[in-house]
XYZ file of C-alpha atoms in Angstrom:
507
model
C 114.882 164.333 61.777
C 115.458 161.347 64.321
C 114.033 158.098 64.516
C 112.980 155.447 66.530
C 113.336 151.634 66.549
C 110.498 149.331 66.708
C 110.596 145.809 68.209
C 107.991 143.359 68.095
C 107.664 139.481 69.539
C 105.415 137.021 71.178
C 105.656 136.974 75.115
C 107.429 133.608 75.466
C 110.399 134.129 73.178
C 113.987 134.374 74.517
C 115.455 136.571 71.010
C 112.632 138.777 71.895
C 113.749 139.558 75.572
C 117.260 139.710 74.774
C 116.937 142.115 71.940
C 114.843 144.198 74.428
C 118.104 144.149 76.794
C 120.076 145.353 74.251
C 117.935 147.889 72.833
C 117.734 148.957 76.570
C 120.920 149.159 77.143
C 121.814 151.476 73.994
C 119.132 153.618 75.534
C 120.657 154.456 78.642
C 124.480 155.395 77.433
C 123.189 156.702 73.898
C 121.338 159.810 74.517
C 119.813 159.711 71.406
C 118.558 156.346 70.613
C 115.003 155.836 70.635
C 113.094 152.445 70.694
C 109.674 151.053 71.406
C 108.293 147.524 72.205
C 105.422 145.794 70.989
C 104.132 142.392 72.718
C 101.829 139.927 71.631
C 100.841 136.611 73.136
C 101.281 133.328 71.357
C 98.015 133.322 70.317
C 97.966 136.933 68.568
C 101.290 136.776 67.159
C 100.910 134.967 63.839
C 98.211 136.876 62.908
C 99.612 139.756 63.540
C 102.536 139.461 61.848
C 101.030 138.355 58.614
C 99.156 142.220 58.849
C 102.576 143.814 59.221
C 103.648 141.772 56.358
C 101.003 142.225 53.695
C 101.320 146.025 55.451
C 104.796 146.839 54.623
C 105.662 144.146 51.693
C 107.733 142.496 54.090
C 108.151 138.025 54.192
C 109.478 138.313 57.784
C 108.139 134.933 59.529
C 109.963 134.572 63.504
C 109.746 136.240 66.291
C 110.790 138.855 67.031
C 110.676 141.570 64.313
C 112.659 145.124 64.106
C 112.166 148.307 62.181
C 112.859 151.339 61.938
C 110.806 154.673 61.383
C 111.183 158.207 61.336
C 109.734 160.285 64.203
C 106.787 161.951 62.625
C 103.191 161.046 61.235
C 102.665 158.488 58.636
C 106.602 158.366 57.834
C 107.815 154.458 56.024
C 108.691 151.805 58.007
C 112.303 150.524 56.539
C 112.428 146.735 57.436
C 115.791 145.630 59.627
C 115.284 142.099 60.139
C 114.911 140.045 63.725
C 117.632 139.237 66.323
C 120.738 138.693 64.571
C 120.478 141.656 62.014
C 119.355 143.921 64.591
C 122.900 142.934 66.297
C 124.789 143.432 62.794
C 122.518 146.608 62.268
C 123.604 148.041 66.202
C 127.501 146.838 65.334
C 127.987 148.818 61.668
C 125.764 151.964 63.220
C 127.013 152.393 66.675
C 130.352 150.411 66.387
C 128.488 147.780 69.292
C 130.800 144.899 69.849
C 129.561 143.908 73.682
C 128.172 140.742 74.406
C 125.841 140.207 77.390
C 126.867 137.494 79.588
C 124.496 134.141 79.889
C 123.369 135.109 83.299
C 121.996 138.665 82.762
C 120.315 136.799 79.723
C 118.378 134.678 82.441
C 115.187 135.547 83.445
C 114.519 138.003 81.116
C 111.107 136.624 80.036
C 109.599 137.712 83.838
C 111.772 140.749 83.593
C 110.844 142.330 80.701
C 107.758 144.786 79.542
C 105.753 142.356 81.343
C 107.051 142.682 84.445
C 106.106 146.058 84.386
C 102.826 145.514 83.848
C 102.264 142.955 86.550
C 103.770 145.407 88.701
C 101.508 148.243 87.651
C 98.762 145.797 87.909
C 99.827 144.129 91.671
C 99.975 148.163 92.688
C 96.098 148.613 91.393
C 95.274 145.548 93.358
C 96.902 146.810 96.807
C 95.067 149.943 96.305
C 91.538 148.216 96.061
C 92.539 145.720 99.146
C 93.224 148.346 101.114
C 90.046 150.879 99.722
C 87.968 147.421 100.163
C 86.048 148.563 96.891
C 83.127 146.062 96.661
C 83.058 144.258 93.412
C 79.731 143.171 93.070
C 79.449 144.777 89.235
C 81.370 141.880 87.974
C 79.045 138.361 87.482
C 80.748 135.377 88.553
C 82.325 133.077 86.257
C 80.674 129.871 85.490
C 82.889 128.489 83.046
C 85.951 127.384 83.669
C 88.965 126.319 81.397
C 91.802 123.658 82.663
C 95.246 122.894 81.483
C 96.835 119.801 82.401
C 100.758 120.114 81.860
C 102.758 116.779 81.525
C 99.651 114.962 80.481
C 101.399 111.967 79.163
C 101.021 110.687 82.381
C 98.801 107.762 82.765
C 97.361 109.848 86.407
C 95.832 112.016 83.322
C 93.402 109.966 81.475
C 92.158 109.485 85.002
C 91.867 113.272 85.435
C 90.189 113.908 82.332
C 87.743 111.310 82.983
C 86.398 112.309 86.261
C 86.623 116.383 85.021
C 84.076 115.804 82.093
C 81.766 113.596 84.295
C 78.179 115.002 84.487
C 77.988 114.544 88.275
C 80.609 117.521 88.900
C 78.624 119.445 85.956
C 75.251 119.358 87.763
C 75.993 122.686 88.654
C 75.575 126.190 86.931
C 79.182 126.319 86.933
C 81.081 124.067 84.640
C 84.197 122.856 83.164
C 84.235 124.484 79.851
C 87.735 123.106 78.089
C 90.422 121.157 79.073
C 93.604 121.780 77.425
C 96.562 118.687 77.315
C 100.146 119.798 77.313
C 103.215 117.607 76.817
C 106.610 118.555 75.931
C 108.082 114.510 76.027
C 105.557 112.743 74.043
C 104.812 113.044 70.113
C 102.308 115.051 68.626
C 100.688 111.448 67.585
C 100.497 110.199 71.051
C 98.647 113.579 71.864
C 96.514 113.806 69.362
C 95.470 109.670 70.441
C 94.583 110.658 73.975
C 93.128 113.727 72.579
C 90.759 111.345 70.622
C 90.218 108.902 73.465
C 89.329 111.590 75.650
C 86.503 112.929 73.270
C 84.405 110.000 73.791
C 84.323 110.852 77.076
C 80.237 111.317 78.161
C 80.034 115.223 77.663
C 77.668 118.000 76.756
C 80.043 118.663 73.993
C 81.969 115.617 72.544
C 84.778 116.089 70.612
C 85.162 119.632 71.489
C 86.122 120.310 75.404
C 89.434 118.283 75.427
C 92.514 120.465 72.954
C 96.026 119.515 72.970
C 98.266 121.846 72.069
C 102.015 122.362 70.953
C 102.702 125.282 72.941
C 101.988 125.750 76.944
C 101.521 129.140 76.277
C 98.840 129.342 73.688
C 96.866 127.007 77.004
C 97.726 129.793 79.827
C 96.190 133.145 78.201
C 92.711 131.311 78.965
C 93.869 129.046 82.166
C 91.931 129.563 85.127
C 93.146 126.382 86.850
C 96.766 124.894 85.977
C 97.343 120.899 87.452
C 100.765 120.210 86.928
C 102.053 116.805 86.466
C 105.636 117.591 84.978
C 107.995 115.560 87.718
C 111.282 114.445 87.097
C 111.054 110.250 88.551
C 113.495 109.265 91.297
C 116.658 107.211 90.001
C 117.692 104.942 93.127
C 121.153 105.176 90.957
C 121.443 108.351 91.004
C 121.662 110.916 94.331
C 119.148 112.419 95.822
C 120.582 116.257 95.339
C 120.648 115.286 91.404
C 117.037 114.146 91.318
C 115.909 117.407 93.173
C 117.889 119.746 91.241
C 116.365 117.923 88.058
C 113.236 119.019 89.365
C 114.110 122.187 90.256
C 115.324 122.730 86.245
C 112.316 121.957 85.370
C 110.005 124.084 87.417
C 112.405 127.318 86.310
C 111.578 126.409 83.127
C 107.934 126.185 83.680
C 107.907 129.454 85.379
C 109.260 131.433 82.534
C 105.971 129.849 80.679
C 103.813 130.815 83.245
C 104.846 134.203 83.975
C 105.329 135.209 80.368
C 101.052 134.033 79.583
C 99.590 133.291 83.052
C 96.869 135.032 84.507
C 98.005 136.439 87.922
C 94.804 134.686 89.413
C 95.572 132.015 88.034
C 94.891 128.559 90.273
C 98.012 126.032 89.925
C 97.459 122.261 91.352
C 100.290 119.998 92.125
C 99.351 116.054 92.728
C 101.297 113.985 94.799
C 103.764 113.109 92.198
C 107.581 112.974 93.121
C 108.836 115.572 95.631
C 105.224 117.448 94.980
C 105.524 120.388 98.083
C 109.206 120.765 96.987
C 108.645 121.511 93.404
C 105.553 123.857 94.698
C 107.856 125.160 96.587
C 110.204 126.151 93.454
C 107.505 127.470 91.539
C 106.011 129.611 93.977
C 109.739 131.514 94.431
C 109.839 131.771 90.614
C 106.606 132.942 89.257
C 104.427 136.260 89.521
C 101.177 135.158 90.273
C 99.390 134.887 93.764
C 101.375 132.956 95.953
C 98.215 132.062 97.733
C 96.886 130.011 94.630
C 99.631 127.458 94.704
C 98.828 123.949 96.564
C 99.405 120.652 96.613
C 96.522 117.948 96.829
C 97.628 115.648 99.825
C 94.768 114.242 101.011
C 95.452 111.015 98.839
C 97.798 109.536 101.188
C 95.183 109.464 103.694
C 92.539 108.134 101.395
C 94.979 105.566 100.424
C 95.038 103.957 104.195
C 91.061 104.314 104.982
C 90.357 100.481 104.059
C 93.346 99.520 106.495
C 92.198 101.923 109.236
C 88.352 100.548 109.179
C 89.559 97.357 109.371
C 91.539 97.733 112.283
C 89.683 100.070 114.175
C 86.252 97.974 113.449
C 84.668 101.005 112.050
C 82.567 101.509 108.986
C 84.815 103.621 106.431
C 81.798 105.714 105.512
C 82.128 107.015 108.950
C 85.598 107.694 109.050
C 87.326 111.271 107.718
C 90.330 111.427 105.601
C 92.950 111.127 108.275
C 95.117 114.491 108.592
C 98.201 114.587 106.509
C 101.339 116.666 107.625
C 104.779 117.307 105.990
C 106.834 118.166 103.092
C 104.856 115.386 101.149
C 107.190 113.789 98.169
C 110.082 114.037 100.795
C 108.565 112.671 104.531
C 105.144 112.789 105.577
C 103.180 112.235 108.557
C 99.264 110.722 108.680
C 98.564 110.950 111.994
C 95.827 108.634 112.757
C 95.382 109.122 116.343
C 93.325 112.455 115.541
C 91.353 110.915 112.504
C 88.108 112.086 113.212
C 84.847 109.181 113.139
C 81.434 109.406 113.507
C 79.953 107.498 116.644
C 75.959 107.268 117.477
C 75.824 107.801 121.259
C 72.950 106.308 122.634
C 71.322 107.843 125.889
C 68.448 105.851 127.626
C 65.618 107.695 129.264
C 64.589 106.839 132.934
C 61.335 104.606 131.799
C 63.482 102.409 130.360
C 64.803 100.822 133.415
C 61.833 101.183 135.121
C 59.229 100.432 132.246
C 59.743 96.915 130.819
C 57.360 96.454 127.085
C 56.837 100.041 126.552
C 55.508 101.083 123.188
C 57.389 104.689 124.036
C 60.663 105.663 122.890
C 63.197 104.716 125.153
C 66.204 107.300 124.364
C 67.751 109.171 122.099
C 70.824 108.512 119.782
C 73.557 111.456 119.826
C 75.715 111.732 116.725
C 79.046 112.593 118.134
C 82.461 112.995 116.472
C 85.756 111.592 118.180
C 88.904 110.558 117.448
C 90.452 107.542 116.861
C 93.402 107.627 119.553
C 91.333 105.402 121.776
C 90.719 102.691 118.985
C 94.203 102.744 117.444
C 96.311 103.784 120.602
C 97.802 100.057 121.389
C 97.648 99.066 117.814
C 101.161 98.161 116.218
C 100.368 96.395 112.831
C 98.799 99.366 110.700
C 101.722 100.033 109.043
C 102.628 97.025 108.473
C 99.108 95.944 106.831
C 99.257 98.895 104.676
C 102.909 97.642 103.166
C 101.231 94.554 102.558
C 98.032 96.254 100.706
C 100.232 98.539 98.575
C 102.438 95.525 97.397
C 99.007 93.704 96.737
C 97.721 95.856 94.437
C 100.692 98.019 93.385
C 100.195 101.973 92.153
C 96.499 101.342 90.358
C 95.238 102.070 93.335
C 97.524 104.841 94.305
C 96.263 106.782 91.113
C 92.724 106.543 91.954
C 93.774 108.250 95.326
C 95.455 110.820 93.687
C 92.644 111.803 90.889
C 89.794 111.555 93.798
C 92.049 114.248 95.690
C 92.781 116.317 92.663
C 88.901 116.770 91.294
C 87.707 117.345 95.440
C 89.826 119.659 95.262
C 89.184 121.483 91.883
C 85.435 120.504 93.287
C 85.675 122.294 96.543
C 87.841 125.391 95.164
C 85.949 126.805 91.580
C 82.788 124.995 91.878
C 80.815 124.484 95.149
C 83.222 126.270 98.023
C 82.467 125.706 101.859
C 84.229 127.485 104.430
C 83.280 124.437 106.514
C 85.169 122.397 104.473
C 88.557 121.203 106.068
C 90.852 119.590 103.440
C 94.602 118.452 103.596
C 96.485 120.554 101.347
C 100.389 121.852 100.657
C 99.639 125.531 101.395
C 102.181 128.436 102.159
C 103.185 128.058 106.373
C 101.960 131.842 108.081
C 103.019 130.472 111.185
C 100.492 128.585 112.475
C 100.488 124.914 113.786
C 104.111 126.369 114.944
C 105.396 125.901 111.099
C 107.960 128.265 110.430
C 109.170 127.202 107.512
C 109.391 129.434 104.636
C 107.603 127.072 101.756
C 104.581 124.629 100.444
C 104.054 122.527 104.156
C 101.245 119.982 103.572
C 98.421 120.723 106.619
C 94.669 120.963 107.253
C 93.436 123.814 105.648
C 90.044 125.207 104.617
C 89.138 127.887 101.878
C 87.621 131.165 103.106
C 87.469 134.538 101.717
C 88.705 133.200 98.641
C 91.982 131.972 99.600
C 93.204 128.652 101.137
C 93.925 129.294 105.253
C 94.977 127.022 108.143
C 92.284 125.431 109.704
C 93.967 126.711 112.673
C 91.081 125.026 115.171
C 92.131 121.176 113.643
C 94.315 118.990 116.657
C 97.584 119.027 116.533
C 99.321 115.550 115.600
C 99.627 112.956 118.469
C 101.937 110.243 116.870
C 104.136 108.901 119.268
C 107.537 108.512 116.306
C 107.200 111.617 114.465
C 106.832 115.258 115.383
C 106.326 118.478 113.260
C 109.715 119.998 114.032
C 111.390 117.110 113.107
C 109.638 117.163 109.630
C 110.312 120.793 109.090
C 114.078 120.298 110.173
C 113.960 117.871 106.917
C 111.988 120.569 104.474
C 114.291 123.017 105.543
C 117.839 120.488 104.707
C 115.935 119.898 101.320
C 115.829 123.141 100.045
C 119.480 123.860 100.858
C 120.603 119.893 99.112
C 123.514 120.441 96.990
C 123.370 118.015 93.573
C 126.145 115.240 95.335
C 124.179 115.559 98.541
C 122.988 111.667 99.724
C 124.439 109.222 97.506
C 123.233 105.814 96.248
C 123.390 103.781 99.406
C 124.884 100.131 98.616
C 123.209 97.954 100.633
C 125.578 95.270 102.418
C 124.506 91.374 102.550
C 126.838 89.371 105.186
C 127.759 85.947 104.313
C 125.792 83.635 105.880
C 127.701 80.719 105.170
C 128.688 78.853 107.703
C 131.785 78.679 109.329
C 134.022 76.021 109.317
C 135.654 74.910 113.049
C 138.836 73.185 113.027
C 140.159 71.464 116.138
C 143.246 70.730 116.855
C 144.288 67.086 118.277
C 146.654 66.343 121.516
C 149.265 64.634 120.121
């Protein structure tokens, strides 16, 4: 009578996947070994174990878990242990002495059983794209769950804040939980902002805000993922180190996503550190919808408004967030000469040159919308005044920027969409605007269909210093940076003592 080999884990376990690999790999050069995999998410797994424990009589408590049972109805499980026993169990049965190299052990978390499912799943999907099935069967969803990752950072109590607010919940469609996810700070720190952040004005205090220990625990319920995990830039250091630290750390992110994300799952990048490049990282490494990866850039524009009024000698309510290009976190481009403003044209009627006292109207205002070029065209100081404003009052304000963009954003994409809408955004280049650069490329966008497009009918930049090949020259050189690549630069301070003149006398 033969038998078969049972192993069992939770999704985001490395033992799990690599005793899957092995098990595998008996499979296909031992024509009689049998196995079968069970998966459960984070979530399930303790409970479940703790059935197949009081089941069998068994005090097994890590993942993953291995039996063994005869082929045939109702036959006894016989207990083998988890990773390391199932490798002394393979060794005395099947003499097995091979050990897998690290690299074929990376990766094996989006490689394994799950892969095949998201395959199987991505195949259903094409099918009904290309069918057009309508879907109208299926309500809409009006609650929504968020997980901030790398909430430690101070950009997050601001988040939180403005996500809870009752203005953005006037709506039938609401933020229903918040989850807050830190790997660097202390379960006491969490558990403090957790408690700050309950106080927070809120249809349910105390109970929408939940930090947890795990990431993945978060995911199986995330509809909308903001990501604030950055590694900071070291002036010390080079700049190929800093972006292969951040690199590191969006692998390791991935493997977390892809082993409990939702394939429709939205992910949300501020404008923290080299924000389009580590987009661009994560969207090469994960499984879901490439489509639902962006970066919020509009803050950079928002951050220069006050300057721009000012100089232009127009009121900032009737200015629009001025257009931001670029691999933001690395160069960027806010081209104010095609910042759109709203200007009252006023045209008289003929009475009112002819007519003088007339109780009649005597025209008609025209709101028209035009661009700034012929306001700011001569202009030279902008720049210069927003230096000067950003040394003033230092990143507080930068922050605020960056929240405001974030929560439009979340605003404009789960909660009250516009097709109208045109929003700066890090989106995936298809080409147009000439980009043809294979990555997250910060441009004016606007969401249609579901899905974040080009706003294709926007102006192309007119800055006079910086073009759009130039910038994606630079994206391009980034994504190829070796770790040594651009050292610290020492800067070098002449003397500027000054020099002593000798003369000689005539003798």
């Amino acid at each position: 009578m033969g038998f078969r080999i049972i192993i069992a884990g939770e999704t985001q376990c490395s033992a799990y996947a690599e005793t899957c690999l092995l098990a595998d790999y008996l499979s296909q050069n031992l024509p009689n070994f049998c196995f079968h995999c069970i998966e459960k998410s984070v979530m399930e797994w303790k409970s479940w174990l703790c059935k197949v424990n009081m089941k069998n009589k068994w005090h097994h408590k890590e993942s993953p878990i291995v039996w063994k049972e005869l082929l045939m109805k109702g036959s006894k499980a016989q207990y083998i242990g988890g990773a390391s026993e199932f490798l002394d169990y393979c060794y005395s049965y099947y003499n097995f002495d091979a050990l897998f190299s690290s690299e074929k052990y990376a990766g094996l978390l989006s490689n394994i059983l799950q892969f095949k499912k998201k395959l199987h799943l991505e195949n259903i999907l094409h099918q009904l794209d290309v069918v057009k099935r309508p879907t109208l069967d299926a309500p809409p969803q009006k609650k929504f769950v968020i997980t901030i990752s790398g909430a430690g950072h101070l950009l997050a109590m601001h988040l939180i804040s403005s996500l809870v607010d009752h203005k953005i919940m006037e709506s039938d469609k609401t933020i229903h939980k918040i989850y807050l996810y830190d790997e660097r700070c202390t379960p006491s720190f969490m558990n403090y902002i957790e408690k700050e952040c309950s106080y927070v004005q809120t249809d349910n205090p105390g109970k929408d805000i939940k930090c947890v220990s795990k990431i993945g625990v978060a995911l199986t319920s995330t509809d909308v993922l903001i990501i604030l995990d950055h590694v900071p830039f070291d002036e010390s250091k080079p700049m190929g180190t800093w972006l292969q630290g951040n690199r590191k750390k969006m692998k390791e992110l991935a493997l977390m996503i892809n082993a409990s994300g939702s394939r429709k799952m939205y992910i949300i990048f501020p404008n923290l550190g080299p924000a389009c490049y580590n987009a661009t990282i994560l969207r090469n490494y994960v499984n879901i919808n490439k489509n639902n990866i962006v970066v919020a850039t509009s803050d950079v524009g928002m951050e220069i408004l006050p300057v721009v009024a000012k100089v232009a000698q127009v009121p900032m309510r009737n200015i629009f967030c001025p257009p931001v290009w670029g691999f933001v976190g690395i160069n960027k481009l806010v081209d104010i000469q095609t910042t759109i403003h709203m200007y009252n044209t006023f045209n008289p009627y003929k009475r009112y040159t002819r007519v003088r006292q007339s109780s009649l109207n005597i025209g008609s205002i025209t709101p028209e919308r035009r661009p700034l070029d012929y306001l700011m065209h001569f202009n030279e100081t902008l720049w210069m005044e927003v230096a000067e404003m950003k040394k003033k009052f230092g990143h507080g304000q930068a922050r605020l920027s960056k929240a405001i963009a974030v929560i439009s954003l979340v605003n404009l994409w789960l909660l009250n969409p516009s097709p109208d809408h045109i929003v700066c955004l890090g989106i995936c280049c298809d080409g147009s605007f000439g980009l043809n650069f294979d990555g997250i490329f910060s441009q004016p966008a606007r969401f249609v269909d579901g899905r974040w497009e080009p706003a294709t009918d926007f102006l192309m930049p007119k800055d006079r210093q910086m073009k759009l090949p130039y910038l994606i020259d630079i994206a391009k050189l980034t994504m190829t940076m070796a770790p040594e690549d651009l050292p610290e630069i020492h800067q070098y301070v002449p003397c500027s003592c000054k020099q002593k003149t000798y003369t000689i006398k005539e003798k």
